Amino acid sequence: MEKKTQRVKTLLTPGEVAKRSGVAVSALHFYESKGLIQSTRNGGNQRRYRRDVLRYVAIIKIAQRIGIPLGTIKDALGVLPEGQSINAKAWKQLSSQWREELDRRIHTLTALRDDLDGCIGCGCLSHRDCPLRNPEDRLGSQGTGARLLEE
C-alpha cells in the first residue's frame, strides 16, 4: 500500500487569507499598499501570502480596534526581522510599545468623560471657562481668529 504524503501549502491566495482572517480582500490590498503586510507573485502575477500573514492581519485588527494608527502599527511591525513569524516574545515587544499610548488615551478619555458630566445641561461649549472646548480660556489668550483649525 502506497503511503500518501500530504503536501503542506505554504502560500495562500488573497481569498483564502480573507476567509480565514475575516477581512475583505480589498483590506489586504490596502494593508499591503501601506507596507503592513507583504505578498509575492506567482507565475501568473497573482498575489500569494505566506501563512504568517494571518497573524499579522490579526495583530493589525487588534491594534486598530484599540485605536492604534496604521503608521504606528507599521513602525512596530517594522522592528521585527524580515520573514519572522510573530511569536509570544515579539508580541510582548509590540504590545509594550503600545501600552504607554493606551494609558495616555485612557487618562484623556476618563478626564473628558468626567468633564462632560459637568457640562451636560450647559449647552454653551464656547464660554471662557468651558473645560471641554476652551479650558482656562486658552483660545482667548491666543488672540482672535480660528484657533482650533490649527490643531
PDB file of N, CA and C in Angstrom, residues 75-130:
ATOM      1  N   ASP A  75       5.292  50.992  12.094  1.00  0.00           N
ATOM      2  CA  ASP A  75       6.569  51.187  12.786  1.00  0.00           C
ATOM      3  C   ASP A  75       6.864  50.021  13.729  1.00  0.00           C
ATOM      4  N   ALA A  76       5.845  49.578  14.446  1.00  0.00           N
ATOM      5  CA  ALA A  76       6.026  48.484  15.401  1.00  0.00           C
ATOM      6  C   ALA A  76       6.353  47.179  14.678  1.00  0.00           C
ATOM      7  N   LEU A  77       5.638  46.895  13.601  1.00  0.00           N
ATOM      8  CA  LEU A  77       5.905  45.673  12.842  1.00  0.00           C
ATOM      9  C   LEU A  77       7.261  45.743  12.147  1.00  0.00           C
ATOM     10  N   GLY A  78       7.707  46.946  11.838  1.00  0.00           N
ATOM     11  CA  GLY A  78       8.969  47.132  11.143  1.00  0.00           C
ATOM     12  C   GLY A  78      10.198  46.747  11.948  1.00  0.00           C
ATOM     13  N   VAL A  79      10.058  46.646  13.259  1.00  0.00           N
ATOM     14  CA  VAL A  79      11.211  46.264  14.075  1.00  0.00           C
ATOM     15  C   VAL A  79      11.435  44.757  14.074  1.00  0.00           C
ATOM     16  N   LEU A  80      10.467  44.010  13.567  1.00  0.00           N
ATOM     17  CA  LEU A  80      10.619  42.556  13.518  1.00  0.00           C
ATOM     18  C   LEU A  80      11.526  42.162  12.362  1.00  0.00           C
ATOM     19  N   PRO A  81      12.332  41.144  12.564  1.00  0.00           N
ATOM     20  CA  PRO A  81      13.191  40.686  11.463  1.00  0.00           C
ATOM     21  C   PRO A  81      12.350  40.227  10.262  1.00  0.00           C
ATOM     22  N   GLU A  82      12.827  40.525   9.085  1.00  0.00           N
ATOM     23  CA  GLU A  82      12.146  40.165   7.839  1.00  0.00           C
ATOM     24  C   GLU A  82      11.854  38.672   7.793  1.00  0.00           C
ATOM     25  N   GLY A  83      10.610  38.331   7.502  1.00  0.00           N
ATOM     26  CA  GLY A  83      10.228  36.934   7.329  1.00  0.00           C
ATOM     27  C   GLY A  83      10.031  36.164   8.620  1.00  0.00           C
ATOM     28  N   GLN A  84      10.135  36.820   9.761  1.00  0.00           N
ATOM     29  CA  GLN A  84       9.964  36.128  11.042  1.00  0.00           C
ATOM     30  C   GLN A  84       8.493  36.113  11.430  1.00  0.00           C
ATOM     31  N   SER A  85       8.033  34.965  11.863  1.00  0.00           N
ATOM     32  CA  SER A  85       6.676  34.879  12.384  1.00  0.00           C
ATOM     33  C   SER A  85       6.618  35.590  13.725  1.00  0.00           C
ATOM     34  N   ILE A  86       5.458  36.069  14.059  1.00  0.00           N
ATOM     35  CA  ILE A  86       5.288  36.769  15.330  1.00  0.00           C
ATOM     36  C   ILE A  86       5.005  35.730  16.404  1.00  0.00           C
ATOM     37  N   ASN A  87       5.916  35.616  17.339  1.00  0.00           N
ATOM     38  CA  ASN A  87       5.760  34.679  18.442  1.00  0.00           C
ATOM     39  C   ASN A  87       5.411  35.453  19.712  1.00  0.00           C
ATOM     40  N   ALA A  88       5.346  34.761  20.823  1.00  0.00           N
ATOM     41  CA  ALA A  88       4.958  35.405  22.087  1.00  0.00           C
ATOM     42  C   ALA A  88       5.937  36.516  22.475  1.00  0.00           C
ATOM     43  N   LYS A  89       7.216  36.286  22.259  1.00  0.00           N
ATOM     44  CA  LYS A  89       8.216  37.301  22.606  1.00  0.00           C
ATOM     45  C   LYS A  89       8.036  38.558  21.748  1.00  0.00           C
ATOM     46  N   ALA A  90       7.830  38.362  20.456  1.00  0.00           N
ATOM     47  CA  ALA A  90       7.630  39.504  19.559  1.00  0.00           C
ATOM     48  C   ALA A  90       6.337  40.243  19.909  1.00  0.00           C
ATOM     49  N   TRP A  91       5.278  39.487  20.245  1.00  0.00           N
ATOM     50  CA  TRP A  91       4.014  40.123  20.619  1.00  0.00           C
ATOM     51  C   TRP A  91       4.193  40.961  21.878  1.00  0.00           C
ATOM     52  N   LYS A  92       4.939  40.453  22.844  1.00  0.00           N
ATOM     53  CA  LYS A  92       5.176  41.216  24.074  1.00  0.00           C
ATOM     54  C   LYS A  92       5.898  42.519  23.757  1.00  0.00           C
ATOM     55  N   GLN A  93       6.856  42.453  22.848  1.00  0.00           N
ATOM     56  CA  GLN A  93       7.590  43.653  22.438  1.00  0.00           C
ATOM     57  C   GLN A  93       6.642  44.650  21.773  1.00  0.00           C
ATOM     58  N   LEU A  94       5.799  44.164  20.869  1.00  0.00           N
ATOM     59  CA  LEU A  94       4.855  45.048  20.182  1.00  0.00           C
ATOM     60  C   LEU A  94       3.875  45.678  21.168  1.00  0.00           C
ATOM     61  N   SER A  95       3.273  44.847  21.996  1.00  0.00           N
ATOM     62  CA  SER A  95       2.242  45.355  22.904  1.00  0.00           C
ATOM     63  C   SER A  95       2.809  46.324  23.936  1.00  0.00           C
ATOM     64  N   SER A  96       4.049  46.123  24.349  1.00  0.00           N
ATOM     65  CA  SER A  96       4.639  47.047  25.322  1.00  0.00           C
ATOM     66  C   SER A  96       4.856  48.424  24.708  1.00  0.00           C
ATOM     67  N   GLN A  97       5.103  48.476  23.403  1.00  0.00           N
ATOM     68  CA  GLN A  97       5.263  49.762  22.727  1.00  0.00           C
ATOM     69  C   GLN A  97       3.953  50.549  22.739  1.00  0.00           C
ATOM     70  N   TRP A  98       2.849  49.834  22.725  1.00  0.00           N
ATOM     71  CA  TRP A  98       1.536  50.493  22.650  1.00  0.00           C
ATOM     72  C   TRP A  98       0.943  50.788  24.019  1.00  0.00           C
ATOM     73  N   ARG A  99       1.469  50.174  25.062  1.00  0.00           N
ATOM     74  CA  ARG A  99       0.881  50.322  26.397  1.00  0.00           C
ATOM     75  C   ARG A  99       0.869  51.780  26.868  1.00  0.00           C
ATOM     76  N   GLU A 100       1.975  52.476  26.718  1.00  0.00           N
ATOM     77  CA  GLU A 100       2.053  53.870  27.172  1.00  0.00           C
ATOM     78  C   GLU A 100       1.040  54.737  26.432  1.00  0.00           C
ATOM     79  N   GLU A 101       0.919  54.539  25.131  1.00  0.00           N
ATOM     80  CA  GLU A 101      -0.054  55.291  24.340  1.00  0.00           C
ATOM     81  C   GLU A 101      -1.474  54.986  24.807  1.00  0.00           C
ATOM     82  N   LEU A 102      -1.763  53.725  25.074  1.00  0.00           N
ATOM     83  CA  LEU A 102      -3.095  53.353  25.553  1.00  0.00           C
ATOM     84  C   LEU A 102      -3.388  53.956  26.916  1.00  0.00           C
ATOM     85  N   ASP A 103      -2.409  53.933  27.810  1.00  0.00           N
ATOM     86  CA  ASP A 103      -2.597  54.531  29.131  1.00  0.00           C
ATOM     87  C   ASP A 103      -2.890  56.024  29.009  1.00  0.00           C
ATOM     88  N   ARG A 104      -2.190  56.709  28.100  1.00  0.00           N
ATOM     89  CA  ARG A 104      -2.428  58.139  27.887  1.00  0.00           C
ATOM     90  C   ARG A 104      -3.844  58.366  27.366  1.00  0.00           C
ATOM     91  N   ARG A 105      -4.267  57.546  26.423  1.00  0.00           N
ATOM     92  CA  ARG A 105      -5.622  57.688  25.874  1.00  0.00           C
ATOM     93  C   ARG A 105      -6.687  57.420  26.925  1.00  0.00           C
ATOM     94  N   ILE A 106      -6.463  56.407  27.735  1.00  0.00           N
ATOM     95  CA  ILE A 106      -7.419  56.096  28.806  1.00  0.00           C
ATOM     96  C   ILE A 106      -7.529  57.275  29.754  1.00  0.00           C
ATOM     97  N   HIS A 107      -6.395  57.854  30.137  1.00  0.00           N
ATOM     98  CA  HIS A 107      -6.403  59.015  31.032  1.00  0.00           C
ATOM     99  C   HIS A 107      -7.171  60.177  30.388  1.00  0.00           C
ATOM    100  N   THR A 108      -6.893  60.447  29.114  1.00  0.00           N
ATOM    101  CA  THR A 108      -7.560  61.547  28.410  1.00  0.00           C
ATOM    102  C   THR A 108      -9.065  61.311  28.317  1.00  0.00           C
ATOM    103  N   LEU A 109      -9.456  60.097  27.962  1.00  0.00           N
ATOM    104  CA  LEU A 109     -10.883  59.793  27.840  1.00  0.00           C
ATOM    105  C   LEU A 109     -11.592  59.835  29.192  1.00  0.00           C
ATOM    106  N   THR A 110     -10.926  59.389  30.234  1.00  0.00           N
ATOM    107  CA  THR A 110     -11.523  59.446  31.568  1.00  0.00           C
ATOM    108  C   THR A 110     -11.738  60.899  31.989  1.00  0.00           C
ATOM    109  N   ALA A 111     -10.741  61.743  31.753  1.00  0.00           N
ATOM    110  CA  ALA A 111     -10.879  63.171  32.087  1.00  0.00           C
ATOM    111  C   ALA A 111     -11.981  63.811  31.253  1.00  0.00           C
ATOM    112  N   LEU A 112     -12.057  63.461  29.984  1.00  0.00           N
ATOM    113  CA  LEU A 112     -13.107  64.002  29.122  1.00  0.00           C
ATOM    114  C   LEU A 112     -14.483  63.574  29.624  1.00  0.00           C
ATOM    115  N   ARG A 113     -14.613  62.304  29.971  1.00  0.00           N
ATOM    116  CA  ARG A 113     -15.889  61.821  30.492  1.00  0.00           C
ATOM    117  C   ARG A 113     -16.280  62.570  31.761  1.00  0.00           C
ATOM    118  N   ASP A 114     -15.320  62.749  32.673  1.00  0.00           N
ATOM    119  CA  ASP A 114     -15.613  63.429  33.926  1.00  0.00           C
ATOM    120  C   ASP A 114     -15.967  64.895  33.694  1.00  0.00           C
ATOM    121  N   ASP A 115     -15.278  65.566  32.769  1.00  0.00           N
ATOM    122  CA  ASP A 115     -15.601  66.960  32.457  1.00  0.00           C
ATOM    123  C   ASP A 115     -16.946  67.058  31.757  1.00  0.00           C
ATOM    124  N   LEU A 116     -17.280  66.084  30.947  1.00  0.00           N
ATOM    125  CA  LEU A 116     -18.551  66.098  30.218  1.00  0.00           C
ATOM    126  C   LEU A 116     -19.727  66.060  31.179  1.00  0.00           C
ATOM    127  N   ASP A 117     -19.581  65.317  32.271  1.00  0.00           N
ATOM    128  CA  ASP A 117     -20.658  65.249  33.254  1.00  0.00           C
ATOM    129  C   ASP A 117     -21.012  66.638  33.770  1.00  0.00           C
ATOM    130  N   GLY A 118     -20.020  67.513  33.924  1.00  0.00           N
ATOM    131  CA  GLY A 118     -20.267  68.860  34.416  1.00  0.00           C
ATOM    132  C   GLY A 118     -20.864  69.772  33.366  1.00  0.00           C
ATOM    133  N   CYS A 119     -20.764  69.412  32.101  1.00  0.00           N
ATOM    134  CA  CYS A 119     -21.259  70.260  31.021  1.00  0.00           C
ATOM    135  C   CYS A 119     -22.673  69.910  30.577  1.00  0.00           C
ATOM    136  N   ILE A 120     -23.154  68.756  30.936  1.00  0.00           N
ATOM    137  CA  ILE A 120     -24.492  68.377  30.480  1.00  0.00           C
ATOM    138  C   ILE A 120     -25.489  69.382  31.043  1.00  0.00           C
ATOM    139  N   GLY A 121     -26.295  69.927  30.173  1.00  0.00           N
ATOM    140  CA  GLY A 121     -27.266  70.937  30.562  1.00  0.00           C
ATOM    141  C   GLY A 121     -26.781  72.344  30.296  1.00  0.00           C
ATOM    142  N   CYS A 122     -25.483  72.538  30.222  1.00  0.00           N
ATOM    143  CA  CYS A 122     -24.936  73.861  29.951  1.00  0.00           C
ATOM    144  C   CYS A 122     -25.223  74.244  28.503  1.00  0.00           C
ATOM    145  N   GLY A 123     -24.758  73.433  27.598  1.00  0.00           N
ATOM    146  CA  GLY A 123     -25.018  73.657  26.177  1.00  0.00           C
ATOM    147  C   GLY A 123     -24.178  74.735  25.523  1.00  0.00           C
ATOM    148  N   CYS A 124     -23.331  75.402  26.261  1.00  0.00           N
ATOM    149  CA  CYS A 124     -22.603  76.526  25.673  1.00  0.00           C
ATOM    150  C   CYS A 124     -21.445  76.070  24.796  1.00  0.00           C
ATOM    151  N   LEU A 125     -20.550  75.299  25.370  1.00  0.00           N
ATOM    152  CA  LEU A 125     -19.342  74.830  24.698  1.00  0.00           C
ATOM    153  C   LEU A 125     -18.528  75.954  24.055  1.00  0.00           C
ATOM    154  N   SER A 126     -18.738  77.187  24.505  1.00  0.00           N
ATOM    155  CA  SER A 126     -17.955  78.279  23.948  1.00  0.00           C
ATOM    156  C   SER A 126     -17.574  79.328  24.989  1.00  0.00           C
ATOM    157  N   HIS A 127     -18.089  79.243  26.197  1.00  0.00           N
ATOM    158  CA  HIS A 127     -17.732  80.210  27.224  1.00  0.00           C
ATOM    159  C   HIS A 127     -16.269  80.094  27.594  1.00  0.00           C
ATOM    160  N   ARG A 128     -15.785  81.113  28.218  1.00  0.00           N
ATOM    161  CA  ARG A 128     -14.373  81.163  28.581  1.00  0.00           C
ATOM    162  C   ARG A 128     -13.935  80.014  29.482  1.00  0.00           C
ATOM    163  N   ASP A 129     -14.823  79.542  30.320  1.00  0.00           N
ATOM    164  CA  ASP A 129     -14.410  78.526  31.285  1.00  0.00           C
ATOM    165  C   ASP A 129     -14.858  77.115  30.915  1.00  0.00           C
ATOM    166  N   CYS A 130     -15.233  76.879  29.675  1.00  0.00           N
ATOM    167  CA  CYS A 130     -15.669  75.541  29.272  1.00  0.00           C
ATOM    168  C   CYS A 130     -14.464  74.593  29.285  1.00  0.00           C
TER     169      CYS A 130
END
